[in-house]
Coordinates of C-alpha atoms in Angstrom, one line a residue:
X14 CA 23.2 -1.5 -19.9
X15 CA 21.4 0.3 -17.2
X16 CA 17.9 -0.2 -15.7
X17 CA 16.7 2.8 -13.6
X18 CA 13.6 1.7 -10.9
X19 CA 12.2 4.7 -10.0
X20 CA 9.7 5.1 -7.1
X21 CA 7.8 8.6 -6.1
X22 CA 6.8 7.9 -2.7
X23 CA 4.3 10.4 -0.9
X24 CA 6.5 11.3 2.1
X25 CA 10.2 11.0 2.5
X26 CA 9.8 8.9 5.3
X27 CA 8.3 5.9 3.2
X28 CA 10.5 3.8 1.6
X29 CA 9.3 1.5 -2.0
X30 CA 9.4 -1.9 -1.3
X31 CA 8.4 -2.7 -4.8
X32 CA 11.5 -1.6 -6.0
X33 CA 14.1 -3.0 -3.7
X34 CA 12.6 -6.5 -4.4
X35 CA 12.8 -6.0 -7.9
X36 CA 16.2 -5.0 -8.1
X37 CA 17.1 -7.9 -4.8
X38 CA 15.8 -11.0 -7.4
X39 CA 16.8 -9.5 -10.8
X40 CA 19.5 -12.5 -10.8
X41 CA 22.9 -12.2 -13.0
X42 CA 21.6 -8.3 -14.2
X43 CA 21.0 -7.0 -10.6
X44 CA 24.4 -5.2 -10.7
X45 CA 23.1 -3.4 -13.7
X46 CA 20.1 -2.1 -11.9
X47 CA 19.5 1.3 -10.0
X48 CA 17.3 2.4 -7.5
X49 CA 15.7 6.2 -7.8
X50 CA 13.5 6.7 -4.5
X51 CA 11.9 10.7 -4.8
X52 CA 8.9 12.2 -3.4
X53 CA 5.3 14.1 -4.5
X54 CA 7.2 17.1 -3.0
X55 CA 10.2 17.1 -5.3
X56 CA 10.2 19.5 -8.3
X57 CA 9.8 17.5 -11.3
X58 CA 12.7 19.4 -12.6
X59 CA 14.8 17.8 -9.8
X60 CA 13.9 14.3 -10.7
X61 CA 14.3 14.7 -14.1
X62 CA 17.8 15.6 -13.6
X63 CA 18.6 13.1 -11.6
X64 CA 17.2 11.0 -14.3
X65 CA 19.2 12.3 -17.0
X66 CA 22.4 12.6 -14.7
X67 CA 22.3 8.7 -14.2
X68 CA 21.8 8.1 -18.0
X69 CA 19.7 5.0 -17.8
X70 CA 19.0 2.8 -20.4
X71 CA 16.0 1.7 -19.0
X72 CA 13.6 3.2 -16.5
X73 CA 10.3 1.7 -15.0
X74 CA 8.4 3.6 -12.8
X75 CA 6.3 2.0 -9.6
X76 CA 2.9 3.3 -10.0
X77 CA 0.1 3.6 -7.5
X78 CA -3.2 6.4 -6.7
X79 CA -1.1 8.5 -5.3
X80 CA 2.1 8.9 -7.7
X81 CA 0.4 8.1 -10.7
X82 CA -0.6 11.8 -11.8
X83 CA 3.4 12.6 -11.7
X84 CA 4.6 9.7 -12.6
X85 CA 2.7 10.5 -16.4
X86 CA 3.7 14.5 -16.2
X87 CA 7.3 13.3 -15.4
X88 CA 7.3 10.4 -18.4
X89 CA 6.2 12.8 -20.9
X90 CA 9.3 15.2 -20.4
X91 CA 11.8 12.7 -19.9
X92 CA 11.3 11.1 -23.6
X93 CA 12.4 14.5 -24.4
X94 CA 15.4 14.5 -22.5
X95 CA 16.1 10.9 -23.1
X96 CA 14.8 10.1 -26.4
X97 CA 16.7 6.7 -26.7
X98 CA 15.6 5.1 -22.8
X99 CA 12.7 2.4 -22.9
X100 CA 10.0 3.7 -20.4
X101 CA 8.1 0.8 -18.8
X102 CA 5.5 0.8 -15.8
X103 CA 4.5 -1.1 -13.2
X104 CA 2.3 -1.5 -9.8
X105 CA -1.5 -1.6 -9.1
X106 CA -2.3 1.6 -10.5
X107 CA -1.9 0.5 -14.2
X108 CA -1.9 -3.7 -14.1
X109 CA -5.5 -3.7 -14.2
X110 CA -6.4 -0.7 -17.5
X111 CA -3.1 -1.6 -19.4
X112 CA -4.3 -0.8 -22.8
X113 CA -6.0 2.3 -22.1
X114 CA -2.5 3.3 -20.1
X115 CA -0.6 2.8 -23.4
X116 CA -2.9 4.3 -25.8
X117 CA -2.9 7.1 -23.6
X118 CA 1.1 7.3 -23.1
X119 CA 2.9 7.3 -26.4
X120 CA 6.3 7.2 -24.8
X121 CA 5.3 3.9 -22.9
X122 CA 7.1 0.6 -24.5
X123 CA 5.2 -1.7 -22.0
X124 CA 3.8 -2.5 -18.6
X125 CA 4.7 -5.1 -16.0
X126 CA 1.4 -6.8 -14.7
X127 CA 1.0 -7.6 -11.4
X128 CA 4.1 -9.4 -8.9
X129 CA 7.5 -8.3 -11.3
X130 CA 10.4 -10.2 -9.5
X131 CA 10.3 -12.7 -12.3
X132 CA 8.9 -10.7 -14.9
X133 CA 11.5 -8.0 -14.6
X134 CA 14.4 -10.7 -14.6
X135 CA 13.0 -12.4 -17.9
X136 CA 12.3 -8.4 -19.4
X137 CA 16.0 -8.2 -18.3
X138 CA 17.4 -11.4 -20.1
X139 CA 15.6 -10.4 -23.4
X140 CA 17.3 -6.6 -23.2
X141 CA 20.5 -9.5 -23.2
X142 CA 19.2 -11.0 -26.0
X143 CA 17.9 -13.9 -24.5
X144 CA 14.5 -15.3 -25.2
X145 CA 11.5 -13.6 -26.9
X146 CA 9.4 -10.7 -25.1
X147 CA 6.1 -12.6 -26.3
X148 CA 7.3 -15.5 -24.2
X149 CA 7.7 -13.5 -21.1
X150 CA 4.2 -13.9 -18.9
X151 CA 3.1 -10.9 -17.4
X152 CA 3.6 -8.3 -19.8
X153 CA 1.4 -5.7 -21.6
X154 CA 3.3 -4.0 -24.4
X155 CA 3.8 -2.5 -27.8
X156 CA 4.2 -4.8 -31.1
X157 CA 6.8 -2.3 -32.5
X158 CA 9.1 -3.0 -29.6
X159 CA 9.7 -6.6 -30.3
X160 CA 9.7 -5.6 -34.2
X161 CA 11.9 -2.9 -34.4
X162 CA 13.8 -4.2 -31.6
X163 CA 14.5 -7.5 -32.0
X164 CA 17.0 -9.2 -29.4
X165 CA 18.3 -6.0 -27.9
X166 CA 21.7 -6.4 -27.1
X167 CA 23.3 -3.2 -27.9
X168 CA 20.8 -0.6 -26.9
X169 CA 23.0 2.2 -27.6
X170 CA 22.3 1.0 -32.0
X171 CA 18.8 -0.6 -31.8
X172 CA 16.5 2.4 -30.0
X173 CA 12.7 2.7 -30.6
X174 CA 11.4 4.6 -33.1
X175 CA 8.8 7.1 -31.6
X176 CA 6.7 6.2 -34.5
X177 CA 6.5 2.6 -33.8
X178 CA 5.4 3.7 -30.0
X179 CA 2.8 5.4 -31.5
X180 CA 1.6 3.1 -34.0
X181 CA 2.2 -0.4 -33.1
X182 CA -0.4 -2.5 -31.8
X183 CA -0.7 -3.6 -28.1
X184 CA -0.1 -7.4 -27.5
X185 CA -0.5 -9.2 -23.7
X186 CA 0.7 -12.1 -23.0
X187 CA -0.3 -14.8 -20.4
X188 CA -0.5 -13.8 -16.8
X189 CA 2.3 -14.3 -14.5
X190 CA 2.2 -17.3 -12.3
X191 CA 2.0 -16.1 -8.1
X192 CA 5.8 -16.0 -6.9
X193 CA 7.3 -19.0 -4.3
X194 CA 7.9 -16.2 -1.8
X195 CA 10.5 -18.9 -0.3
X196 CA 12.7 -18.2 -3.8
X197 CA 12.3 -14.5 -3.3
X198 CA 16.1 -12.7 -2.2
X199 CA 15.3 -10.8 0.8
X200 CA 15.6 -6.8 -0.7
X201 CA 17.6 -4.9 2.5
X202 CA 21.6 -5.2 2.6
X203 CA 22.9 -1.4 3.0
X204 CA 20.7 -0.1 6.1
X205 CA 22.2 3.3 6.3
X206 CA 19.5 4.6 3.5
X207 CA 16.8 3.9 5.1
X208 CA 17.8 6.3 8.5
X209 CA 15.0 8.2 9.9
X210 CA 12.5 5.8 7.3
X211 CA 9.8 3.7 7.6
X212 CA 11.2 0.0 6.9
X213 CA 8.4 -2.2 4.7
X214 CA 8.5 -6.0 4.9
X215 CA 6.1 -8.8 3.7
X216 CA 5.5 -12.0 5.3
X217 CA 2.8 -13.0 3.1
X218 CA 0.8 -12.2 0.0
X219 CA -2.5 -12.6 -0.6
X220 CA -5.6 -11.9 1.8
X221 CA -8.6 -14.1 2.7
X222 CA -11.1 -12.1 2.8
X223 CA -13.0 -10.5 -0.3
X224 CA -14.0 -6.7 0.9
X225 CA -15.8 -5.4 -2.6
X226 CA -13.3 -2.1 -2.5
X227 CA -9.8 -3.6 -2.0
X228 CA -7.3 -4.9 -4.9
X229 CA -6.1 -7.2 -1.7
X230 CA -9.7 -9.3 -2.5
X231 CA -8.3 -10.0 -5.5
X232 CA -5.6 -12.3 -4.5
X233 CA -7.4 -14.7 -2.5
X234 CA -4.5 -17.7 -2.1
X235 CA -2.8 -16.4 1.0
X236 CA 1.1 -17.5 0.4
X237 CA 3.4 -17.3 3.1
X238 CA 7.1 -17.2 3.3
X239 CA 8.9 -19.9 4.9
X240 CA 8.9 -18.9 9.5
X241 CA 12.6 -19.7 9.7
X242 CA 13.2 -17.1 6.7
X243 CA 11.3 -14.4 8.5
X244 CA 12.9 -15.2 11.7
X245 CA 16.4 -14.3 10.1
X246 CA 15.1 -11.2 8.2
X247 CA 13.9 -10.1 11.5
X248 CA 16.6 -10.7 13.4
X249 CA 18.7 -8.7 10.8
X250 CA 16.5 -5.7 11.6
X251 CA 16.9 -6.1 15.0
X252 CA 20.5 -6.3 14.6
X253 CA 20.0 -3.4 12.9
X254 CA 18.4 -1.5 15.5
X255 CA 15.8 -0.7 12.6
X256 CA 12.8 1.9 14.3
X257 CA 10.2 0.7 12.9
X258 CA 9.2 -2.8 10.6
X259 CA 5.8 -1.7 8.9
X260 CA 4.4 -4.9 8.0
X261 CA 2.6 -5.4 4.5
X262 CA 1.0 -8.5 5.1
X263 CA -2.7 -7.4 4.7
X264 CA -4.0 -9.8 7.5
X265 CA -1.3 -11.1 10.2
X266 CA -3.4 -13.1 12.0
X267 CA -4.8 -15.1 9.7
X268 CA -2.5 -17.8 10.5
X269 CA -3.0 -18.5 14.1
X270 CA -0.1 -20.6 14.9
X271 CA 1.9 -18.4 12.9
X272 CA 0.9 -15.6 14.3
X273 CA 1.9 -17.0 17.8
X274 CA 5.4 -18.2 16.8
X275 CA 6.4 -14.4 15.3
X276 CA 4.5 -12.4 18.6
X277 CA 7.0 -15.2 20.7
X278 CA 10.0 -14.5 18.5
X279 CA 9.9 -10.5 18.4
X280 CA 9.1 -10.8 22.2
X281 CA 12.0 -13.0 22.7
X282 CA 14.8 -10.8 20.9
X283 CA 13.4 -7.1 21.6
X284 CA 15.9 -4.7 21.7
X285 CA 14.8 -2.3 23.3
X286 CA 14.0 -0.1 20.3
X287 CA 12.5 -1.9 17.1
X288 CA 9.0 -1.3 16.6
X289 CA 6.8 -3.8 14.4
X290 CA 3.4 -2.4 13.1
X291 CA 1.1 -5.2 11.8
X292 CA -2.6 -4.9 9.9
X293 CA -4.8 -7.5 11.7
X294 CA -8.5 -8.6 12.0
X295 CA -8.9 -8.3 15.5
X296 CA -12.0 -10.2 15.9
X297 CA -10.3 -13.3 15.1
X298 CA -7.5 -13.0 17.7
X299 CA -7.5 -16.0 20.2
X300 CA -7.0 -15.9 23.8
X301 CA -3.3 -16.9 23.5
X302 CA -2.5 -13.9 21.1
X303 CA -4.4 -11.7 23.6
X304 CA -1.6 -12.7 26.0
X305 CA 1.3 -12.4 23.9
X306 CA -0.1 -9.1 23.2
X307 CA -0.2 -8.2 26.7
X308 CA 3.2 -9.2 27.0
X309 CA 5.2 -7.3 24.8
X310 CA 7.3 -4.0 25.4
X311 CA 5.7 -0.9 25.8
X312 CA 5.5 0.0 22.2
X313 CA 6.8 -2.2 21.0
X314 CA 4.3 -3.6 18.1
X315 CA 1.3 -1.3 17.4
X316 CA -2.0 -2.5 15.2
X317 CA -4.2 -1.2 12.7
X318 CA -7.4 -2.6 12.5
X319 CA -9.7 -2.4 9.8
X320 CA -13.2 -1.8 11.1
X321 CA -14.9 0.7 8.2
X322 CA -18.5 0.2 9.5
X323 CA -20.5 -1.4 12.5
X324 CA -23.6 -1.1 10.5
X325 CA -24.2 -5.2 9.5
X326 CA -26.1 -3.9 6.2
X327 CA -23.2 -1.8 5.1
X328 CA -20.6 -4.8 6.0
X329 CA -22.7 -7.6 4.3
X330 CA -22.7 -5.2 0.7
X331 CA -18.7 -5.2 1.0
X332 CA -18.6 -8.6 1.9
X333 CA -16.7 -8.2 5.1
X334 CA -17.6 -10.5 7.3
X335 CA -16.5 -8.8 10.5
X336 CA -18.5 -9.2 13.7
X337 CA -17.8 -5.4 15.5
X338 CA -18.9 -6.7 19.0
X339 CA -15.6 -9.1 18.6
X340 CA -13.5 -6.5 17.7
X341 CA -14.4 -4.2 20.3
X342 CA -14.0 -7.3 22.9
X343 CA -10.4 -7.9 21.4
X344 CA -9.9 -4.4 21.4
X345 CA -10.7 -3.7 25.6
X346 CA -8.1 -7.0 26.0
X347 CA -5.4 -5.5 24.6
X348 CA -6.0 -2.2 26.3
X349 CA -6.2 -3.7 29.8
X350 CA -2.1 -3.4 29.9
X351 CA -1.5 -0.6 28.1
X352 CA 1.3 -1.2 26.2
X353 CA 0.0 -1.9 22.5
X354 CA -0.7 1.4 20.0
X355 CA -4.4 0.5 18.1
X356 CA -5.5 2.0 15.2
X357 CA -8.8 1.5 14.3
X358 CA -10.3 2.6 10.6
X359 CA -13.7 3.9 9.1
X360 CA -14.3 4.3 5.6
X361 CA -16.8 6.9 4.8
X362 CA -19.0 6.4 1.3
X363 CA -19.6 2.9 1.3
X364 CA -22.6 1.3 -0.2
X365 CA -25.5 2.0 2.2
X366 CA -23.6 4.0 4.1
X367 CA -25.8 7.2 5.3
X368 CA -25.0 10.1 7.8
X369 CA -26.6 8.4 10.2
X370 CA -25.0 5.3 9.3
X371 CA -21.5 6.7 10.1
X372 CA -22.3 8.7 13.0
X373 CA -23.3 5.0 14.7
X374 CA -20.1 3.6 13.7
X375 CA -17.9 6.3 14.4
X376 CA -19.5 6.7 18.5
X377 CA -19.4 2.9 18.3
X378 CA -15.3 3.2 17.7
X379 CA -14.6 6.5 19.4
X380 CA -16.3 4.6 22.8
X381 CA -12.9 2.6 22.1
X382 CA -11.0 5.1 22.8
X383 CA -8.0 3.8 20.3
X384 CA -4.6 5.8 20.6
X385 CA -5.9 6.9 16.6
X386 CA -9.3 7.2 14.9
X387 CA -8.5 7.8 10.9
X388 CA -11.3 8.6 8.9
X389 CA -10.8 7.4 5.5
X390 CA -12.7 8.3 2.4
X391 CA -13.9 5.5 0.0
X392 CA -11.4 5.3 -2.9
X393 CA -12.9 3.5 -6.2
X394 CA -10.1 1.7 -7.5
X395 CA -9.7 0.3 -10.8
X396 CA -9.5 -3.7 -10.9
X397 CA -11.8 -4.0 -7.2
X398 CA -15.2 -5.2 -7.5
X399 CA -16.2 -1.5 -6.4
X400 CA -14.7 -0.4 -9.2
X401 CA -16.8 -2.3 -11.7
X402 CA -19.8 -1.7 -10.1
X403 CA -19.7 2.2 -8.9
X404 CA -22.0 3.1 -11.5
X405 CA -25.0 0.4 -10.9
X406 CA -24.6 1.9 -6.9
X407 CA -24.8 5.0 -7.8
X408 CA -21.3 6.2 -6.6
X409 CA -19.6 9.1 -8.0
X410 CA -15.9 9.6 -8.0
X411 CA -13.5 12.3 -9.0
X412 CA -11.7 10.8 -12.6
X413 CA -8.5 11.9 -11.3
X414 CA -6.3 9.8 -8.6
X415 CA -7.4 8.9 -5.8
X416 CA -10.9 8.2 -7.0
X417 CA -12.1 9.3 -4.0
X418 CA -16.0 9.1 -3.8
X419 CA -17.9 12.7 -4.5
X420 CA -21.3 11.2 -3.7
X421 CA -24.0 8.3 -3.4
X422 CA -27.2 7.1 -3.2
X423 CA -27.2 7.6 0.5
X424 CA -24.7 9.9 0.9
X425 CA -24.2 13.3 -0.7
X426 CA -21.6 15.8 -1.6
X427 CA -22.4 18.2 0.8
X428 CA -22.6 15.7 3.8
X429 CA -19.2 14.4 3.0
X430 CA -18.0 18.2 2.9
X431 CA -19.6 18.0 6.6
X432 CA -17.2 14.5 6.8
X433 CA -14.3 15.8 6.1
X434 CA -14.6 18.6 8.4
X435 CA -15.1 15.8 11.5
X436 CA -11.8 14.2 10.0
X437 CA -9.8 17.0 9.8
X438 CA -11.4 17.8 14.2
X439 CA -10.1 14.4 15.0
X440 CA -7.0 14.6 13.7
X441 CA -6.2 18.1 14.9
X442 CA -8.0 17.3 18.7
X443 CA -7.9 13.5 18.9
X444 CA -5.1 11.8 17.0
X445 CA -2.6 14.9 18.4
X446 CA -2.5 13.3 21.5
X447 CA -2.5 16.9 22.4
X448 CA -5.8 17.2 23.9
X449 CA -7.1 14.1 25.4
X450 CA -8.4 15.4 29.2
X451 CA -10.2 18.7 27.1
X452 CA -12.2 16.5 24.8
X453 CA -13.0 14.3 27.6
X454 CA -14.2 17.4 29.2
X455 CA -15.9 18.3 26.5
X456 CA -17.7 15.5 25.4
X457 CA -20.0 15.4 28.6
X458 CA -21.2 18.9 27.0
X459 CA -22.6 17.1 24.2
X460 CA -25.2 14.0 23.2
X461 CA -22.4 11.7 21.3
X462 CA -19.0 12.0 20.4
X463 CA -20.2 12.5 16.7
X464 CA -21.9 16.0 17.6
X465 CA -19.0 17.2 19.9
X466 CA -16.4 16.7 16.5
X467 CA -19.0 17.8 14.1
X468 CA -19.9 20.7 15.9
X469 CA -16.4 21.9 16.5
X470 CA -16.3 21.5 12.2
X471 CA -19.1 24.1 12.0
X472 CA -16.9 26.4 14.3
X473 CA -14.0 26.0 12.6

C-alpha cells in the first residue's frame, strides 16, 4: 500500500511542515508513505501526473486559505484518473465545516480533524486491517467507507464504490486528544530538499491569548516540547548549516525562562549563517531578553510582531490585550544595536476599525521605523470567533478563499480600495529597502507618514 501526502504550498520556497510530521510519526507504515510538495504556480496538469505517475493508493491533501481552491479543482480530476485511490483531507481549512466539505466533494472518503500525527497512524493501521475507523478519534467521514470497505487490507480488491461516496451518510467521531509533543519524531532527516527553502519548526503548540480572528485562540493550552529536545533539533540545523529556522510557535516569549535558555543556546552555537525567525509579543519581553537580543549576530534571529491596531477600542473588540506604548518601548531597545530584523503587522478591517482609525496606527508604527511594515487585510476564517460573528458586525467577506474582508460598518469598500493602494506604496518604497533616504526626504513634504504613502497611491 501506498499513502501519497500532498501539500500545494504558495511559493516554492516554503516547505509543508504538516506533512513531514505526518509521515516522521506514522510508526511501522512510515516507509509506505510519500511526500508530494507542489506549488499554486504549477499547472494542475503537472501535479496530476505526478500523482498518477506515483500510483498511490491513498492521497490526503494539506489544506489551508490559500491552497484550498486547487486543492478541490485538482481532487475532482484525479478520481478520474485514479478511480480506485481514497481521497482524504486535512488542515485548518476544512477541520472546522467538515460536513459541508464532504457533501460538497463527492470524491472525498473523509477528513482528518485537527493535529493528524496520531490520527493518520490509527487511519493507517485500519488500511492494515487493524481496528475499526469508528474507533479512530479525530475523523469526519463517509458511512459507506467502513461499510463497503470493511478491514481494508488488499486495496487493490476492496475499492469504494463512487455511489457509496455519494450516498452514504457522514459520521464523526470523538475529537482527537492534544499530542505529547515530547512523543512527536522530529520530521527532517535528508536536508538536501529543502536547499534554497524556508525550514519550519515548532517548539510549541497552542497560544495564550484569544484574538477574536485567529484559529491560534482556539487552542488555548500552550504545550511545549521538552528544551533538551529542541536543543538537539537545533543543533542538527546548525549542523546543517540550514539558512533560515522559521519558527511556528505562535508566541515565543510566552515562556520567559524558556525564552532565555533558547536566545542563550542559538547565541552560544551560531554558525555564522543560520537564521532563526520567531513570532513574539514584544510588549512582554523582559529586560534580560532585551539583552540577549542585543547580543546576538547581526542577523542572526529577526522578529515579527503582531501589533494590528494602537486604537485601545479596536484591541479590546479582538480581545488583544496588547499595551502599544510597551511594544514600541521594546521595539526602540532592540533597535539601539542594530542587529535584529523587526517586523511589525497591521490588520486592516477589524471591528471598529475606521480610516481614521488606521491612519493613527499605521504613523504610530511607521514612527518605528521597523526594517518591514506589512499591511495585512482582515481574513474571516471559518472556526475563529470572527467567523461566527461577521454578520452581527456587519463585516462582509468575499465567499471564496481568503475571506478577505470587502467592507464594514466603519470601514467601506472603496476606502479599503484606497488601503490597498497604501500597501502596495509601502511595499514597493518602504519594505524594498530601496528607497529609505528619498522617503525620509519625502516625508518632511508631508503632514504624516499616512498622507505621504496614500498620496503616492493616488499618483500611481
Amino acid at each position: 500500500m501506498k499513502l501519497l501526502l500532498a501539500a500545494i504550498n504558495a511559493k516554492y520556497i516554503h516547505s509543508n511542515l504538516a506533512v513531514y510530521s505526518l509521515r516522521a510519526n506514522a510508526g511501522e507504515w512510515k516507509d509506505q508513505v510519500e511526500i508530494g510538495e507542489y506549488t499554486i504556480n504549477h499547472l494542475r496538469g503537472d501535479i496530476l501526473a505526478d500523482i498518477y505517475r506515483r500510483k498511490p493508493d491513498v492521497v490526503a491533501f494539506s489544506c489551508y486559505i490559500w491552497n484550498i481552491e486547487y486543492v478541490k479543482a485538482i481532487l475532482r480530476d484525479l478520481k478520474k484518473i485514479l478511480p480506485g485511490a481514497d481521497i482524504w483531507l486535512g488542515g485548518p481549512e476544512v477541520s472546522y465545516d467538515c460536513e459541508r466539505i464532504l457533501k460538497e466533494e463527492k470524491n472525498v472518503c473523509g477528513i482528518l480533524v485537527g493535529e493528524g500525527e496520531t490520527t493518520l497512524r490509527e487511519l493507517l493501521s485500519w488500511y492494515h486491517g487493524q481496528g475499526e475507523l469508528s474507533g479512530i478519534k479525530g475523523l469526519v467521514y463517509r458511512k459507506g467507507i467502513e461499510d463497503e470497505g470493511g478491514r481494508r487490507s488488499d486495496l487493490a480488491e476492496n475499492r469504494i464504490e463512487a455511489a457509496v461516496l455519494t450516498h452514504s451518510v457522514i459520521c464523526r467521531t470523538p475529537p482527537r486528544d492534544y499530542e505529547n509533543l515530547d512523543t512527536l519524531s522530529f520530521p527532517y532527516e535528508d536536508m538536501s530538499h529543502f536547499r534554497n527553502r524556508i525550514i519550519y519548526y515548532e517548539s510549541s503548540r497552542g497560544c495564550p491569548f484569544s484574538c477574536s480572528y485567529c484559529l491560534s485562540s482556539i487552542d488555548k493550552r500552550v504545550r511545549f516540547r521538552n528544551l533538551e529536545l529542541v536543543k538537539r533539533e537545533l543543533q542538527f540545523f546548525l549542523d546543517q548549516r540550514v539558512p533560515q529556522v522559521k519558527f511556528v510557535d505562535r508566541t515565543f516569549n510566552v515562556n520567559h525562562e524558556r525564552t532565555r535558555e533558547l536566545l542563550a543556546f542559538i547565541r552560544e552555537r551560531d554558525n555564522g549563517i543560520t537564521n532563526f525567525h520567531f513570532e513574539i509579543s514584544a510588549d512582554i519581553l523582559d529586560e534580560t531578553e532585551i539583552e540577549l537580543l542585543q547580543r546576538l549576530r547581526s542577523g542572526q534571529v529577526q522578529l515579527e510582531i503582531g501589533v494590528q491596531s494602537t486604537n485601545a477600542r479596536v484591541l479590546q473588540e479582538i480581545h488583544r490585550n496588547a499595551d502599544f506604548s510597551k511594544i514600541a518601548l521594546r521595539v526602540r531597545e532592540i533597535q539601539r544595536n542594530h542587529n535584529v530584523h523587526q517586523h511589525l503587522d497591521l490588520i486592516a478591517g477589524l471591528p471598529f476599525g475606521t480610516m481614521e482609525e488606521f491612519q493613527q496606527s499605521f504613523n504610530d508604527v511607521y514612527a518605528l521605523r521597523p526594517q518591514q511594515l506589512q499591511l495585512g487585510f482582515l481574513k474571516v476564517l471559518r472556526g475563529s470567533e470572527l467567523g461566527y460573528r461577521a454578520s452581527e458586525l456587519g463585516i462582509l467577506q468575499t465567499d471564496r478563499p481568503p475571506y478577505e474582508v470587502l467592507s464594514t460598518k466603519w470601514l467601506s469598500y472603496g476606502e479599503l480600495l484606497r488601503l490597498k493602494g497604501v500597501e502596495e506604496m509601502v511595499e514597493v518604497y518602504y519594505n524594498s529597502r530601496q528607497f529609505d533616504r528619498t522617503m525620509e526626504l519625502l516625508i518632511l513634504e508631508f503632514t504624516d507618514a499616512f498622507s505621504l504613502y496614500s498620496t503616492l497611491a493616488d499618483f500611481y
